[in-house]
Amino acid sequence: MRTVTGGRGTEVLVSQRIARTDGPPPVSSEIVTAEKRVLRVLEFEVAAGTEIAFELYNVIYTSNDVADPHAACVADLQESAGKGYARLWTEHTRVWDGIWDRSRVEIDGDELAQTLIRYNIYHNVIATPAHTEHLPIGARGLSCQAYQGAAFWDQEIFNLPMFVYTRPDVARRILIYRYKTLDGARRKARRLGYYGAFYAWVSGDDGREICPSYFFIDVLTGRRIHNHFNDWQIHISPDVGYAVWHYYRVTGDTAFLRDYGAEILLEVSRFLVSHAYFKKDKDRYEFVRLLGPDEYHENVDNNFFTAYQAKYVLERTLESYDLLKEQAPERLSEIIQRIGLTEQTLALMHEMAEKVYVPHPDPETLLIEQFDGYFDMEDITPERLAERLLDSSEYWGWPNGIATETQVTKQADVVQQFMLHPESHSTAVMQANWDYYEPRTQHGSSLSPSVYAVVAAWIGYPQRAYDYFLRSATVDLFNTNKAVSGGTFIGGIHTAACGAAWQIVVHGFLGMRVDPAGELTLDPHLPEQWNGVRCTVTVAGTQLEVYAGPEGVTVGSLDSGQSPVTVRVRDEARQVAGGATEQFSY
Amino acid sequence: MRTVTGGRGTEVLVSQRIARTDGPPPVSSEIVTAEKRVLRVLEFEVAAGTEIAFELYNVIYTSNDVADPHAACVADLQESAGKGYARLWTEHTRVWDGIWDRSRVEIDGDELAQTLIRYNIYHNVIATPAHTEHLPIGARGLSCQAYQGAAFWDQEIFNLPMFVYTRPDVARRILIYRYKTLDGARRKARRLGYYGAFYAWVSGDDGREICPSYFFIDVLTGRRIHNHFNDWQIHISPDVGYAVWHYYRVTGDTAFLRDYGAEILLEVSRFLVSHAYFKKDKDRYEFVRLLGPDEYHENVDNNFFTAYQAKYVLERTLESYDLLKEQAPERLSEIIQRIGLTEQTLALMHEMAEKVYVPHPDPETLLIEQFDGYFDMEDITPERLAERLLDSSEYWGWPNGIATETQVTKQADVVQQFMLHPESHSTAVMQANWDYYEPRTQHGSSLSPSVYAVVAAWIGYPQRAYDYFLRSATVDLFNTNKAVSGGTFIGGIHTAACGAAWQIVVHGFLGMRVDPAGELTLDPHLPEQWNGVRCTVTVAGTQLEVYAGPEGVTVGSLDSGQSPVTVRVRDEARQVAGGATEQFSY
């Protein structure tokens, strides 16, 4: 069997061996190929009532993992059969226990929620190629042809945070995948007239752009639609930069920053410099002709989310530049030389970090405009808007879908920024914008409900957060999201929603984050259905068990050999020493 | 009867008076209103064979012209009836003889062409409100509701050149209309986030934008289309600036430049400063998200035509600034104060004039790219492309019409620039681009054939020029252009094509222009059907009769009191003194 991942031929070999454990041997054994099935037919001559038991060993190797999948299959089958079922089972459960020990989330008092969080964590785990630095997390897991096993921004923003906090080694490998695919991002930038790294909107194994320019068919005319996911949705690049820094902030892994992260950040920032326009009369940089997270509005200027991400990543790039200059000047020189970073571009990064225009909250309404002119567009609810559909499978967006000239958004956009930068705005600003944008959001993307859930938990809406948690965590269980959009089949497991479920509980309800000063902060606001939440996380190499209950928070360091961690619960900060446990009361 | 011009109620009064000249008086007289007609019924008692002759006086006054149309009608009827038919006829023919004397174009040897040029000049004359500074030239003359009697860029680029060379007083008044509507252009600029003067794409009597954002209906879906004629087609502003300078260059009317033109130029350039983006890494200004003359391609960057016009007008603005600084410093101060021109903006105008990015001819192919990425689009002929129509009345352009992602252009765009700036590129460049763009041009605009005609005459294609002359000059006679586009009725007389017919003959075949140094230059290339062309033009206040025949050119100054004019025919330059005639042989 052959399948294709990311545009490159990948050989996938499935081998099987039957080890008879009990009963008579077969009188004949034959391989039969029937349509799409390959069958092994065994004939036995047995007396009535005879029991035959088999041990069936299946192994899968692909050319993504080993040079010779066939040899690997043969060797593994031999070794596995030698070990026997019982030992393999023990090894298997040991691996899974280890994963669960590190990723544990226990919800006390809500069996449904407990089942859902475990289901979602499981799918985020199995969709992630944890063993390799060469493959991304497929946006639809293993099961959807349309998404080709390739990565979107989903990977950095939705899948990865769980791994950053639970299995930083896995997060590191996924980010190294982004390092290894820098060349693809560089080629894409050059092709479109920029430089630096413009990451693929849909990124396969070698980082080339595999998002088609014609993704949808206009069901009303039968004509193809030229969407601009791949060329205008530039936030993918600062999103990768954001994830690099987020990983670094939570883990303190300076070796990663030196060997991989700094180069990614510099290349992303070079791209941002090459993309931005300067308005001389306004003395500011602008990003023009964008597609923000809300994909129904293409061709917009000064998208808040994109601008904020860009400014943030430019600042972090300069921070990492200074860090390397101090701690690893030779590596910095090597990067500068290889990527051709000029003094002029570096100066522009400094100027841009200061002068990128990021829309601010209106002083009266506290509202942030999603992009220039958004508030001037028709104000209508998604439900009323849907009445204008001529065909239920119409695409709502570009170029002339029903949502394009309205305030109806496909998914969180302004609120998405809050989720990534909880320290950036006051609760009042987050609340005002949540209240404004939420009724105008269609949730045409499975990413959207989780964003509203996380932020709802922070702004005093725990039950709205809970409702959105259920919605997000059941997207595949109840098959609530459309499997076809604009004529394209987009089904499969929504792995981003799986990763997001963990974020809703840990980032949202527990209010957990590592703040810019490096402190682990917690500010739990649980829904009334829950008595408490327990979870295991790893921060700066220290594994912690966190429990948030009705009276307060307990944080325990799981090993006395671990470094102390500063933990802040609401206004109280304490050091949690290696192996110690600290209790915080509300 | 009431009609509406330019969004403002205009009262139109038609009055009639019958003066009996011969025969018995009527026994009764009655006004009868029947459906859309108003009838005057007269009864006579007459013997068989009696002849009754009437003189019927009709006058029309509108509130655009006089404060009290009713009083004006009454007074005029009384005066006209007092004069009587014969005297009125004499006065009438005197006026028309005067117009023809100044606008004469005689084509020797081609009766069809002679008829056509006279027909087109006539329509350009009657469509032009020559008597007032308050009204524009309607793009469809008097006869089309869709265009509302309003002006487009057609006025400056197609209608006006004939008047600049034949009746500069009329051209002056039409340009003063643009001065008087500056406030509308200023308001439009502010509304869209700019400053200075962004002229209306469709300009009525007060200069406000009356081009609807939804001009067409998508005939396939019944949904309206948001075209961006009014907000992205920014070349209208430098086009007006171009016409100001062209008028000034040909007439030498410094009083106009001082009192009107300089302020228009400064406000247009302020708009250009506020619109442009600076690319720091490329050290150049760019114009982004444009619609050039070719309306099938919206949302394009660095449109060659727009960029060239902008740079040209910025340069001329600074030239006129220096001129006023020297000759009318008080007027300049007054303008600066009124429009709020800052030193910073003036400095940006200087920098932009130098650093606006204008696409250059490729050194190998000599081709100029119409806008960024044009050459990468699908290359197909308009004829082949038309086979993709699902409905013959579909709009070909934005947002998803059949032409939007192809190289098929609605009308001349690169070649349009040559027509306006004949000194800007070599014949080889003009020819290479004419050859490239002409087969890709659909001529969906009636403006287009004339542009190809003028430039064809310059690059050694006199017969192609002649064919395009016939096509352009007969657009209304043969009704060759569509009257309905995207569901909108756009019929009427194509007055721009009428003005363009004069340009094809005089600018095109005679190769007449006033060059930047102020010399009247001629370089005739007549089609083989023609023996010669005679025309009357006025340059720098001097009326000249020009004849181009097979052996050479004769230029005569029509009055000995006139100033001498320098005339250059191909490589030979001579002064033509007042009342003198000079002959130039080839």
Short mmCIF file of C-alpha atoms in Angstrom, two decimals, chain B residues 203-385:
data_model
loop_
_atom_site.label_atom_id
_atom_site.label_comp_id
_atom_site.label_asym_id
_atom_site.label_seq_id
_atom_site.Cartn_x
_atom_site.Cartn_y
_atom_site.Cartn_z
CA SER B 203 -19.26 63.43 -10.60
CA GLY B 204 -22.49 65.37 -10.68
CA ASP B 205 -22.96 69.09 -10.33
CA ASP B 206 -21.59 69.42 -6.81
CA GLY B 207 -18.74 66.91 -7.08
CA ARG B 208 -20.04 64.42 -4.61
CA GLU B 209 -19.49 60.76 -5.45
CA ILE B 210 -22.60 59.41 -7.12
CA CYS B 211 -21.08 56.19 -8.41
CA PRO B 212 -22.95 53.45 -6.56
CA SER B 213 -20.91 50.81 -4.78
CA TYR B 214 -23.26 48.22 -6.24
CA PHE B 215 -23.28 48.94 -9.93
CA PHE B 216 -23.97 45.51 -11.37
CA ILE B 217 -26.14 42.56 -10.52
CA ASP B 218 -24.59 39.11 -10.81
CA VAL B 219 -26.94 37.65 -13.41
CA LEU B 220 -26.03 34.10 -12.36
CA THR B 221 -27.04 34.48 -8.71
CA GLY B 222 -29.18 37.60 -8.71
CA ARG B 223 -26.89 39.02 -6.02
CA ARG B 224 -25.55 42.51 -6.29
CA ILE B 225 -21.85 42.99 -6.94
CA HIS B 226 -19.74 45.40 -4.92
CA ASN B 227 -17.51 46.91 -7.56
CA HIS B 228 -14.84 49.34 -6.47
CA PHE B 229 -15.06 51.90 -9.23
CA ASN B 230 -15.57 54.70 -6.75
CA ASP B 231 -12.98 53.83 -4.11
CA TRP B 232 -10.14 51.98 -5.85
CA GLN B 233 -10.04 53.72 -9.25
CA ILE B 234 -7.88 56.51 -7.88
CA HIS B 235 -6.44 57.54 -11.24
CA ILE B 236 -9.38 59.90 -11.64
CA SER B 237 -7.57 62.44 -9.44
CA PRO B 238 -4.25 62.55 -11.29
CA ASP B 239 -6.26 62.43 -14.54
CA VAL B 240 -7.88 65.72 -13.59
CA GLY B 241 -4.44 67.06 -12.65
CA TYR B 242 -3.10 65.89 -16.01
CA ALA B 243 -5.86 67.77 -17.84
CA VAL B 244 -5.14 70.92 -15.84
CA TRP B 245 -1.52 70.82 -16.95
CA HIS B 246 -2.34 69.85 -20.51
CA TYR B 247 -4.66 72.84 -20.76
CA TYR B 248 -1.96 75.07 -19.29
CA ARG B 249 0.73 73.73 -21.59
CA VAL B 250 -1.31 74.24 -24.77
CA THR B 251 -2.85 77.59 -23.83
CA GLY B 252 -0.16 79.17 -21.63
CA ASP B 253 -3.01 80.41 -19.44
CA THR B 254 -1.07 81.26 -16.27
CA ALA B 255 -4.06 83.10 -14.80
CA PHE B 256 -5.96 79.81 -14.85
CA LEU B 257 -3.08 77.99 -13.22
CA ARG B 258 -2.86 80.65 -10.54
CA ASP B 259 -6.57 80.97 -9.83
CA TYR B 260 -7.69 77.36 -10.25
CA GLY B 261 -5.16 74.86 -11.55
CA ALA B 262 -2.52 75.10 -8.84
CA GLU B 263 -5.01 74.42 -6.08
CA ILE B 264 -6.41 71.41 -7.95
CA LEU B 265 -2.88 70.07 -8.46
CA LEU B 266 -1.90 70.57 -4.83
CA GLU B 267 -5.05 68.91 -3.56
CA VAL B 268 -4.63 65.97 -5.95
CA SER B 269 -1.03 65.56 -4.84
CA ARG B 270 -2.00 65.76 -1.18
CA PHE B 271 -4.41 62.93 -1.91
CA LEU B 272 -1.66 60.92 -3.59
CA VAL B 273 0.60 61.43 -0.56
CA SER B 274 -2.14 60.22 1.76
CA HIS B 275 -2.86 57.17 -0.39
CA ALA B 276 0.63 55.90 -1.14
CA TYR B 277 2.54 53.37 0.89
CA PHE B 278 6.26 53.46 1.33
CA LYS B 279 8.23 50.21 1.10
CA LYS B 280 11.25 50.89 3.26
CA ASP B 281 13.21 47.88 2.15
CA LYS B 282 12.72 48.82 -1.51
CA ASP B 283 13.03 52.57 -0.88
CA ARG B 284 10.03 53.34 -3.04
CA TYR B 285 6.42 54.43 -2.86
CA GLU B 286 3.75 52.06 -4.06
CA PHE B 287 0.09 52.38 -4.88
CA VAL B 288 -1.79 49.38 -3.60
CA ARG B 289 -5.27 47.99 -4.19
CA LEU B 290 -6.11 49.82 -7.36
CA LEU B 291 -8.42 49.57 -10.26
CA GLY B 292 -6.73 50.91 -13.37
CA PRO B 293 -8.49 51.88 -16.59
CA ASP B 294 -8.94 48.15 -17.29
CA GLU B 295 -11.89 47.58 -15.00
CA TYR B 296 -11.83 43.80 -15.22
CA HIS B 297 -8.89 43.71 -12.82
CA GLU B 298 -9.72 45.19 -9.45
CA ASN B 299 -7.52 45.05 -6.38
CA VAL B 300 -4.20 45.31 -8.19
CA ASP B 301 -0.92 46.85 -7.07
CA ASN B 302 1.40 49.19 -8.90
CA ASN B 303 -0.83 49.68 -11.89
CA PHE B 304 1.46 51.24 -14.47
CA PHE B 305 -1.03 53.80 -15.74
CA THR B 306 -2.00 55.03 -12.28
CA ALA B 307 1.58 55.16 -11.05
CA TYR B 308 2.76 57.10 -14.08
CA GLN B 309 -0.09 59.57 -13.86
CA ALA B 310 0.60 60.06 -10.16
CA LYS B 311 4.31 60.68 -10.66
CA TYR B 312 3.63 63.04 -13.55
CA VAL B 313 1.09 65.05 -11.59
CA LEU B 314 3.33 65.22 -8.52
CA GLU B 315 6.07 66.66 -10.71
CA ARG B 316 3.71 69.17 -12.34
CA THR B 317 2.33 70.12 -8.93
CA LEU B 318 5.81 71.02 -7.74
CA GLU B 319 6.43 72.89 -10.99
CA SER B 320 3.28 74.92 -10.51
CA TYR B 321 4.19 75.46 -6.86
CA ASP B 322 7.51 76.98 -7.90
CA LEU B 323 5.80 79.02 -10.60
CA LEU B 324 3.31 80.51 -8.15
CA LYS B 325 6.05 81.06 -5.58
CA GLU B 326 7.79 83.23 -8.13
CA GLN B 327 4.86 84.89 -9.87
CA ALA B 328 2.02 84.91 -7.34
CA PRO B 329 3.40 84.30 -3.84
CA GLU B 330 0.35 85.77 -2.13
CA ARG B 331 -2.01 83.48 -3.98
CA LEU B 332 0.24 80.55 -3.10
CA SER B 333 0.18 81.50 0.59
CA GLU B 334 -3.58 81.75 0.44
CA ILE B 335 -3.86 78.26 -1.08
CA ILE B 336 -1.39 76.78 1.41
CA GLN B 337 -3.32 78.25 4.27
CA ARG B 338 -6.73 77.21 3.01
CA ILE B 339 -5.88 73.62 2.18
CA GLY B 340 -3.59 73.22 5.20
CA LEU B 341 -0.52 72.22 3.21
CA THR B 342 2.25 71.47 5.68
CA GLU B 343 5.99 71.56 5.08
CA GLN B 344 6.00 67.84 5.82
CA THR B 345 3.45 67.08 3.10
CA LEU B 346 5.33 69.26 0.65
CA ALA B 347 8.51 67.39 1.47
CA LEU B 348 6.68 64.09 0.92
CA MET B 349 5.48 65.33 -2.48
CA HIS B 350 9.09 66.00 -3.44
CA GLU B 351 10.18 62.59 -2.21
CA MET B 352 7.25 60.80 -3.84
CA ALA B 353 7.80 62.51 -7.20
CA GLU B 354 11.24 60.97 -7.11
CA LYS B 355 10.46 57.60 -5.55
CA VAL B 356 7.07 56.50 -6.85
CA TYR B 357 7.50 53.06 -8.33
CA VAL B 358 6.49 53.06 -11.99
CA PRO B 359 6.95 49.73 -13.79
CA HIS B 360 9.56 49.98 -16.53
CA PRO B 361 9.76 48.24 -19.88
CA ASP B 362 11.53 44.91 -19.63
CA PRO B 363 14.96 45.42 -21.23
CA GLU B 364 14.57 42.29 -23.37
CA THR B 365 10.93 42.23 -24.38
CA LEU B 366 10.27 45.98 -23.96
CA LEU B 367 6.97 44.98 -22.32
CA ILE B 368 5.54 46.95 -19.42
CA GLU B 369 3.51 44.92 -16.93
CA GLN B 370 0.05 46.41 -16.50
CA PHE B 371 0.24 45.68 -12.76
CA ASP B 372 2.13 43.36 -10.42
CA GLY B 373 1.58 39.78 -11.50
CA TYR B 374 -0.34 40.50 -14.72
CA PHE B 375 2.01 38.42 -16.85
CA ASP B 376 1.55 35.43 -14.52
CA MET B 377 -2.16 35.23 -15.23
CA GLU B 378 -3.81 32.97 -17.75
CA ASP B 379 -3.05 34.01 -21.31
CA ILE B 380 -6.12 33.65 -23.48
CA THR B 381 -7.86 35.67 -26.16
CA PRO B 382 -11.14 37.47 -25.44
CA GLU B 383 -12.83 35.28 -28.06
CA ARG B 384 -11.76 32.00 -26.44
CA LEU B 385 -12.56 33.39 -23.03
#
